[in-house]
Amino acid sequence: MNLRRCFLVGALSALFATGASAQQAWPTKPVTLVVPFAAGGPTDVVARTLGASISRTLGQTVVIENKLGAGGTVAAAYVARSAPDGYTFFIHHNGMATSTALYRKLSYNPLTDFEFVSQAVDVPMTLLARKDFPANTLPELVAYVKANKDKINLANAGLGAVSQLCGMLFERALDVKLTAVPFQGTAPAMNALLGGQVDILCDQTTQTIPQIKAGSVKFYGVTTKTRIKALPDAPTLNEQGLKDFEVIVWHGIYAPKGTPKPIIDRMNGAVRAALKDPEVMKRMADLGAEIAPDSKLSPEGLQTWLKAEIDKWGPIIRSTGTFAD
Ligand code: ASP
């Protein structure tokens, strides 16, 4: 080997060694988990519960950063542009799929601009109204909304939020269009519902169970096809006549494209450990969230799921004519 070649090989192996040991040492500083909605809301609760356990496994703080706006697409675009250095991760729900049909122009591609880490939990939604809303049961709600559609508003967390998806399916089932009132998450939307400033909200059990149990909202049913353990007496919307009404909120964890595979694999291990952590399991069960099945916990499992969800929701959303430019 001549001297120049010898130098080159030496330099390259030093470079690989630095890269490899950097990955082994990861994380050497706090890791950020970006949440696309307001603090205190359903997605934030899932992120903070998982984040606390992940941080115990990794031995580093997991910092939650709430990046708000445009139904989660501001955060997704931010993460897609972030450095793929293992210090930025992203948690998002069905909105990662539905936004592709809701927005004519997205500055990122959910399937190609991210690394896939894992899914986490599946969460039912609940259909609610403000406490003094005239309808007491789902049939009363359906009749009242049909008769007063011009006067009723529907809170959501913007185009791309599951509250928007659920509200849109409710409108589609009743063949009405209500006035949407968007917030930057359903934590502020719930405050507005409790304050009587908005009429109807569909939101995850991770936020709504305490309000339902306290009787501070009107509650019409859950959005799963079968009843849920956390609210065993609560009927489903489907069994009360909204045939095939189903929204289950799944959560994916992503990283910017190009984040090294060994880091993705270690984060995947930390998420899996969190989902077996008794503290996480108890909190999730109390909030109606189900730990995602094993088949969804691999990076490939999330990627396949996201693709299927884009294919599933695209035609449904397009049939409603809902979109933003
Ligand atoms: N529940 C919200 C949604 O509708 C998001 C949130 O605030 O967590 O997508």
PDB file of C-alpha atoms in Angstrom, residues 37 42-43 71 92-96 98 102 123-125 155-169 186 201-204 206 223 245 247-251 309 313:
ATOM      1  CA  PHE A  37     -50.494  19.790  19.504  1.00  0.00           C
ATOM      2  CA  PRO A  42     -54.337  13.844  24.435  1.00  0.00           C
ATOM      3  CA  THR A  43     -51.262  13.534  22.206  1.00  0.00           C
ATOM      4  CA  GLY A  71     -53.403  20.395  12.439  1.00  0.00           C
ATOM      5  CA  HIS A  92     -47.940  11.964  15.617  1.00  0.00           C
ATOM      6  CA  HIS A  93     -51.219  10.144  15.101  1.00  0.00           C
ATOM      7  CA  ASN A  94     -53.543   9.412  12.144  1.00  0.00           C
ATOM      8  CA  GLY A  95     -52.916  12.999  11.016  1.00  0.00           C
ATOM      9  CA  MET A  96     -49.638  11.845   9.482  1.00  0.00           C
ATOM     10  CA  THR A  98     -54.942  12.154   6.693  1.00  0.00           C
ATOM     11  CA  LEU A 102     -56.430  17.322   3.437  1.00  0.00           C
ATOM     12  CA  VAL A 123     -56.777   5.319  21.623  1.00  0.00           C
ATOM     13  CA  PRO A 124     -60.566   5.461  21.165  1.00  0.00           C
ATOM     14  CA  MET A 125     -62.390   8.752  20.757  1.00  0.00           C
ATOM     15  CA  ALA A 155     -64.422  22.341  17.886  1.00  0.00           C
ATOM     16  CA  ASN A 156     -61.330  20.635  16.531  1.00  0.00           C
ATOM     17  CA  ALA A 157     -57.550  20.871  16.490  1.00  0.00           C
ATOM     18  CA  GLY A 158     -57.315  21.918  12.841  1.00  0.00           C
ATOM     19  CA  LEU A 159     -57.244  20.130   9.485  1.00  0.00           C
ATOM     20  CA  GLY A 160     -55.276  16.962  10.111  1.00  0.00           C
ATOM     21  CA  ALA A 161     -56.346  16.518  13.713  1.00  0.00           C
ATOM     22  CA  VAL A 162     -58.286  13.392  14.662  1.00  0.00           C
ATOM     23  CA  SER A 163     -60.929  15.633  16.231  1.00  0.00           C
ATOM     24  CA  GLN A 164     -61.378  17.079  12.737  1.00  0.00           C
ATOM     25  CA  LEU A 165     -61.479  13.581  11.200  1.00  0.00           C
ATOM     26  CA  CYS A 166     -64.058  12.386  13.708  1.00  0.00           C
ATOM     27  CA  GLY A 167     -66.151  15.558  13.324  1.00  0.00           C
ATOM     28  CA  MET A 168     -66.005  15.211   9.543  1.00  0.00           C
ATOM     29  CA  LEU A 169     -67.244  11.599   9.744  1.00  0.00           C
ATOM     30  CA  THR A 186     -57.854  19.757  21.953  1.00  0.00           C
ATOM     31  CA  LEU A 201     -66.082  18.051  20.345  1.00  0.00           C
ATOM     32  CA  CYS A 202     -64.891  14.572  19.438  1.00  0.00           C
ATOM     33  CA  ASP A 203     -61.704  13.775  21.323  1.00  0.00           C
ATOM     34  CA  GLN A 204     -59.495  10.974  22.576  1.00  0.00           C
ATOM     35  CA  THR A 206     -56.734  10.152  26.998  1.00  0.00           C
ATOM     36  CA  THR A 223     -65.891   5.727  18.297  1.00  0.00           C
ATOM     37  CA  PHE A 245     -68.572   4.725  12.593  1.00  0.00           C
ATOM     38  CA  VAL A 247     -62.018   6.134  14.516  1.00  0.00           C
ATOM     39  CA  ILE A 248     -59.133   4.659  16.467  1.00  0.00           C
ATOM     40  CA  VAL A 249     -56.216   6.961  17.114  1.00  0.00           C
ATOM     41  CA  TRP A 250     -52.859   5.281  16.525  1.00  0.00           C
ATOM     42  CA  HIS A 251     -49.563   6.915  17.387  1.00  0.00           C
ATOM     43  CA  GLU A 309     -53.828   4.503   6.440  1.00  0.00           C
ATOM     44  CA  TRP A 313     -58.483   7.739   4.465  1.00  0.00           C
TER      45      TRP A 313
END
